[in-house]
PDB file of C-alpha atoms and ligand atoms in Angstrom:
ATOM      1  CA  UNK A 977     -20.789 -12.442  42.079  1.00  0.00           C
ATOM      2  CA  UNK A 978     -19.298 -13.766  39.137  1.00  0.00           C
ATOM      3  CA  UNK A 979     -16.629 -11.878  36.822  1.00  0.00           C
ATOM      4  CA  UNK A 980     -17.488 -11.705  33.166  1.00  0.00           C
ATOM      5  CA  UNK A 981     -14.738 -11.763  30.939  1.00  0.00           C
ATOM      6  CA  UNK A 982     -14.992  -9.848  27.544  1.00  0.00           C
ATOM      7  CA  UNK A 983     -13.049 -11.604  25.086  1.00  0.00           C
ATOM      8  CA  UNK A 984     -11.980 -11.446  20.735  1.00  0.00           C
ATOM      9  CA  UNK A 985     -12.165 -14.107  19.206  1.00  0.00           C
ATOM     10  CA  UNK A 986      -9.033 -15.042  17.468  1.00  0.00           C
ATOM     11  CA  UNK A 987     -10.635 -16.970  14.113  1.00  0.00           C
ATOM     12  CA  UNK A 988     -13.604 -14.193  13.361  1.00  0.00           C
ATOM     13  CA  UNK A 989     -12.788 -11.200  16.011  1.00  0.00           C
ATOM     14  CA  UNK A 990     -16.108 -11.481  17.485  1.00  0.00           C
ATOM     15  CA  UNK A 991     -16.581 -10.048  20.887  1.00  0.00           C
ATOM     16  CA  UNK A 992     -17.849 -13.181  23.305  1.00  0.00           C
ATOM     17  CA  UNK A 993     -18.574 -12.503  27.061  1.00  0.00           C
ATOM     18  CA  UNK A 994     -17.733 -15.290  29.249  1.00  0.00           C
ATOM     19  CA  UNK A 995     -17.589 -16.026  32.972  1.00  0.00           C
ATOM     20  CA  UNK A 996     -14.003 -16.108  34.745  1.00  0.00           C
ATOM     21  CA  UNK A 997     -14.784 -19.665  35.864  1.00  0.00           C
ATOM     22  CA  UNK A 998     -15.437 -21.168  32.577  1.00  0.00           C
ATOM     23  CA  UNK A 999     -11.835 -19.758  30.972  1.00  0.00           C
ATOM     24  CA  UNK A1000     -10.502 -23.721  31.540  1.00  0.00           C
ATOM     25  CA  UNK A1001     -13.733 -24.966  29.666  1.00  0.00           C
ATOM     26  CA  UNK A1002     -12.423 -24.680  26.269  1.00  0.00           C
ATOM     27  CA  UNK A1003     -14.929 -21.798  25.831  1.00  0.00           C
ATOM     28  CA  UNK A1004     -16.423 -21.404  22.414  1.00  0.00           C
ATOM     29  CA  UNK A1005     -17.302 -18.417  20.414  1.00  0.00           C
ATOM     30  CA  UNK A1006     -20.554 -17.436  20.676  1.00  0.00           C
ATOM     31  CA  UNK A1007     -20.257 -16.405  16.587  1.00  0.00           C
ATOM     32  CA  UNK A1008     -18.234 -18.430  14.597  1.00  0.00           C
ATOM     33  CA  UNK A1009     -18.570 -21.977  17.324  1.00  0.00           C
ATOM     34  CA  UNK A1010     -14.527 -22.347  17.055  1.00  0.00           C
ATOM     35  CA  UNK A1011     -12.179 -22.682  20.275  1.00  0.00           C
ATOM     36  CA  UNK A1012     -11.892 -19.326  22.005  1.00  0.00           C
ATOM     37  CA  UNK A1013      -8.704 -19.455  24.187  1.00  0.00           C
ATOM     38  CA  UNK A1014      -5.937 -21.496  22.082  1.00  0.00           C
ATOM     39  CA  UNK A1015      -2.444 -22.956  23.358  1.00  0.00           C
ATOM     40  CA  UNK A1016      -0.410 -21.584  20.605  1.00  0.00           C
ATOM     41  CA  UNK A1017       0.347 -18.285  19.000  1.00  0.00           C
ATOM     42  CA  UNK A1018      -2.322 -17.201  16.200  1.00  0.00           C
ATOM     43  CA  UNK A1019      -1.068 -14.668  13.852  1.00  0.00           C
ATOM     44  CA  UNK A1020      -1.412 -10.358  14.374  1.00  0.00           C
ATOM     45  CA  UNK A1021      -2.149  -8.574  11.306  1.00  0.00           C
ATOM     46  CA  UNK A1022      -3.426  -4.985  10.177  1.00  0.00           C
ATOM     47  CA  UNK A1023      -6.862  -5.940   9.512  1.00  0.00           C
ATOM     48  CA  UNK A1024      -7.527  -7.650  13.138  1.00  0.00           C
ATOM     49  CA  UNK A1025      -5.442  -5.500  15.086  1.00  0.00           C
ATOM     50  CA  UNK A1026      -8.081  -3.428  16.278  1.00  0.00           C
ATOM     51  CA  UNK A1027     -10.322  -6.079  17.633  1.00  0.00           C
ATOM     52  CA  UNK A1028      -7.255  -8.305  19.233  1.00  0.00           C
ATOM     53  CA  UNK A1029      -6.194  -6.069  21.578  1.00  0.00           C
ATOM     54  CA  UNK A1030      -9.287  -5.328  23.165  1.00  0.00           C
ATOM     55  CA  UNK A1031     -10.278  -7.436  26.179  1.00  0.00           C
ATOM     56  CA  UNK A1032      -9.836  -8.500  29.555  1.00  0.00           C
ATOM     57  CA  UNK A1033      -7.360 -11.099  28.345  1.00  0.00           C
ATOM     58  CA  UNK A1034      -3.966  -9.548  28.329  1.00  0.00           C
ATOM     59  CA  UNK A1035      -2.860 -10.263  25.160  1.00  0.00           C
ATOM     60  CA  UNK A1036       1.212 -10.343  24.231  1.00  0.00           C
ATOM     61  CA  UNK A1037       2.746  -9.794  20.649  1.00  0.00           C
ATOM     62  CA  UNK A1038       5.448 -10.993  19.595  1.00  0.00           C
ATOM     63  CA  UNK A1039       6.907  -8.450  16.765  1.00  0.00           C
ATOM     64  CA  UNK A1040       9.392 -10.651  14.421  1.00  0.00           C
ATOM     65  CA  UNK A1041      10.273 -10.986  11.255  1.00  0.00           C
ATOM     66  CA  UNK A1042      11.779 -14.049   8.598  1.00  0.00           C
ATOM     67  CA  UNK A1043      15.241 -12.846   8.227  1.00  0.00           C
ATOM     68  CA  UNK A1044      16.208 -12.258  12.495  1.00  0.00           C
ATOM     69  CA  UNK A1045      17.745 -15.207  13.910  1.00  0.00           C
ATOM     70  CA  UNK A1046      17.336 -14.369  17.425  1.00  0.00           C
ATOM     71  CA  UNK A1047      13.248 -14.346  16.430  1.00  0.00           C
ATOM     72  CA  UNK A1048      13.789 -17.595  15.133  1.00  0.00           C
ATOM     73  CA  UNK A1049      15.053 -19.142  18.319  1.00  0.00           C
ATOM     74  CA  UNK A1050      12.977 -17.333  20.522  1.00  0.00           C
ATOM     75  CA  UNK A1051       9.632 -19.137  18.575  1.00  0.00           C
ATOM     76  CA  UNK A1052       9.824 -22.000  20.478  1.00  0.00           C
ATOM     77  CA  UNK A1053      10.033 -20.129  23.896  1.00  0.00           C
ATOM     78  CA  UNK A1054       7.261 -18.243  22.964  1.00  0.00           C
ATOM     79  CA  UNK A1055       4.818 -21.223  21.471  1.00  0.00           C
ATOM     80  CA  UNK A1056       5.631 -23.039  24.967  1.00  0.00           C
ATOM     81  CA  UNK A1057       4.543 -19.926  26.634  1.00  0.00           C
ATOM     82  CA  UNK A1058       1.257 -20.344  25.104  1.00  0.00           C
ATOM     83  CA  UNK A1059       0.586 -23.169  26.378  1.00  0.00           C
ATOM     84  CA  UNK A1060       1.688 -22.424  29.813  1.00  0.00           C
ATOM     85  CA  UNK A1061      -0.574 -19.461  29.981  1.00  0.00           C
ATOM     86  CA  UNK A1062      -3.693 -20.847  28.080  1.00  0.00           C
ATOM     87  CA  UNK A1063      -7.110 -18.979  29.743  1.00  0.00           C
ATOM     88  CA  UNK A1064      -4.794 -16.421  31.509  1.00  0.00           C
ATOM     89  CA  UNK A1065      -3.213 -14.842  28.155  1.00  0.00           C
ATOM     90  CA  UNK A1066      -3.640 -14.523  24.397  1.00  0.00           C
ATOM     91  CA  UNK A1067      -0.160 -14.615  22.374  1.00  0.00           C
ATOM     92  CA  UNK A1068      -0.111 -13.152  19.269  1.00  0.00           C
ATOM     93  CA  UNK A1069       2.820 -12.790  16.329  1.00  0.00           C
ATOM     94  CA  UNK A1070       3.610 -10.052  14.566  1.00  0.00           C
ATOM     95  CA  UNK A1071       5.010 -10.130  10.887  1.00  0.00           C
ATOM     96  CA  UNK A1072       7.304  -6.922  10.879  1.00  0.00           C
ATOM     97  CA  UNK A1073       7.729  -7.362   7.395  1.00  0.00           C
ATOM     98  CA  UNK A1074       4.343  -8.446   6.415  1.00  0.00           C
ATOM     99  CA  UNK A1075       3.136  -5.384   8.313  1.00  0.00           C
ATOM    100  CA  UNK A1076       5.061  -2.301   8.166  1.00  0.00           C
ATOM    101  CA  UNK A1077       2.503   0.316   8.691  1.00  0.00           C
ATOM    102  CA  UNK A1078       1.525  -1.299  12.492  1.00  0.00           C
ATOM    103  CA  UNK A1079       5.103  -2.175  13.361  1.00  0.00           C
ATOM    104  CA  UNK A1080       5.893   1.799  12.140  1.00  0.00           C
ATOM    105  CA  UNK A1081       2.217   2.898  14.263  1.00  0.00           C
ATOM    106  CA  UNK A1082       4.073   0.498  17.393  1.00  0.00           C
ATOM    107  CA  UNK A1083       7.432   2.414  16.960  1.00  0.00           C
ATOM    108  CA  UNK A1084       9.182  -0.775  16.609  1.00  0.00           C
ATOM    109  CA  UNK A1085      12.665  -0.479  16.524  1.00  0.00           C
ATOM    110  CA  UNK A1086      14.331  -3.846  17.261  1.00  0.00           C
ATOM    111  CA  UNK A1087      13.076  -7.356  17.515  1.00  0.00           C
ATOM    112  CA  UNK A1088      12.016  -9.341  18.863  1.00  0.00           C
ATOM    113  CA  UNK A1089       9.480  -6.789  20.618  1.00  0.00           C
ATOM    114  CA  UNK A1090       7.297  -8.070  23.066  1.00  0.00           C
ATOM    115  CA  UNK A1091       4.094  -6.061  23.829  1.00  0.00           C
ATOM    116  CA  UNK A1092       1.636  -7.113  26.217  1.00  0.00           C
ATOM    117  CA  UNK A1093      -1.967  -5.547  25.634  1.00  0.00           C
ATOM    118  CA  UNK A1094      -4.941  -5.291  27.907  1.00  0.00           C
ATOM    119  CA  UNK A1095      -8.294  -3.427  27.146  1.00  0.00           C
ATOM    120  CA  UNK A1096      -7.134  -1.631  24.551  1.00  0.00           C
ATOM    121  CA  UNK A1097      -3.910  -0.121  25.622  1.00  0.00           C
ATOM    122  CA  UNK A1098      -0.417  -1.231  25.992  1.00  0.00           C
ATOM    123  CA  UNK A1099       0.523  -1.927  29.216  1.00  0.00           C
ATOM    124  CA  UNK A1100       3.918  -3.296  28.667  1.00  0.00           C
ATOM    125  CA  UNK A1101       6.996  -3.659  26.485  1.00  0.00           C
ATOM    126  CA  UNK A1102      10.271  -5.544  26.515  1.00  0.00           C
ATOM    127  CA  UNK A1103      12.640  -5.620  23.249  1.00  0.00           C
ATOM    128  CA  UNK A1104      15.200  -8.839  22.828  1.00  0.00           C
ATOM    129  CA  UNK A1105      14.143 -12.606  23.390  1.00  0.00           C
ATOM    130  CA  UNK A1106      13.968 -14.296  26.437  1.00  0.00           C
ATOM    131  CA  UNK A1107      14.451 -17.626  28.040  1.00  0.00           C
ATOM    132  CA  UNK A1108      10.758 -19.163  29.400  1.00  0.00           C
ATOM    133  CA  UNK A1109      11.701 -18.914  32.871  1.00  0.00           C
ATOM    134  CA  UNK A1110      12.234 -14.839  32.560  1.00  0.00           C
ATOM    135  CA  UNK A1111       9.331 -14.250  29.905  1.00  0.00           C
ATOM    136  CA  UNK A1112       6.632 -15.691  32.686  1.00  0.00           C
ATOM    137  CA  UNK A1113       7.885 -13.827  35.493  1.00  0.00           C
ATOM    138  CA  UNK A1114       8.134 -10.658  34.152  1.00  0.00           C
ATOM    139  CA  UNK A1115       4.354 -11.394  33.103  1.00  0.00           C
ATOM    140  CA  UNK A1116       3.938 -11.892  36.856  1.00  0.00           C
ATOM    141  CA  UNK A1117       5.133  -9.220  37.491  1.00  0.00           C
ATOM    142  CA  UNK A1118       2.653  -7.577  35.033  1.00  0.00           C
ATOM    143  CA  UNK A1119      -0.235  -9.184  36.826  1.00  0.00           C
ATOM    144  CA  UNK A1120      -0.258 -12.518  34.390  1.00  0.00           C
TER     145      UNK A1120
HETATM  146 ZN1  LIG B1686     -15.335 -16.556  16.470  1.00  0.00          ZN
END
């Protein structure tokens, strides 16, 4: 039997079922035709909140905002830890700034936040940057 992944889009939020073994296809949406599973971060916001974290694609958030340094230097880090973890796990950013009312709703209190998501629910959360190394084992360690 074959597992069926459930998985957002990131470009139109569409829902797209897809088998496990086709996750290092580059799997299109079944709506909108673009890439499904990206290497990089795409962008969090208010309106597609909803539908992002939904899935059986862990997905982890980066909460940040323009004026912390230690966000700044962390980007990197993170942007290479989407392409390490393409087809296993969505990463996200989160404007802090941009986005008040979710960062307030995710009881942020210091960044950068990382949040890791799966089905729906928050599973996970770490505050301060980290180097690569530490980020992907403690996603191990979360099943990642
Ligand atoms: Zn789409």
């Amino acid at each position: 039997m074959t597992a069926t992944l459930v998985i957002p889009c990131p470009h139109c939020n569409g829902l797209s079922r897809l088998p496990a073994e086709r996750l290092g296809d580059s799997p299109k949406c079944g709506r909108c035709k673009q890439d499904m599973l990206l290497s990089r971060p795409f962008d969090l916001t208010e309106a597609n909140y909803a539908a992002q974290i939904k899935g059986d694609l862990p997905l982890l958030l980066d909460v940040w905002a323009d004026w912390c340094g230690p966000c700044k230097s962390f980007a990197p880090t993170f942007e290479q830890a989407a392409r390490q973890l393409t087809g296993r796990c969505r990463l996200a950013k989160l404007d802090s700034e941009a986005n008040r009312n979710l960062a307030g709703q995710l009881g942020i209190r210091s960044i950068p936040s990382l949040i890791l998501f799966k089905n729906g629910r928050e599973v996970a959360r770490q505050a301060g940057a980290f180097p690569l190394q530490s980020l992907l084992e403690w996603l191990r360690g979360q099943g990642v």
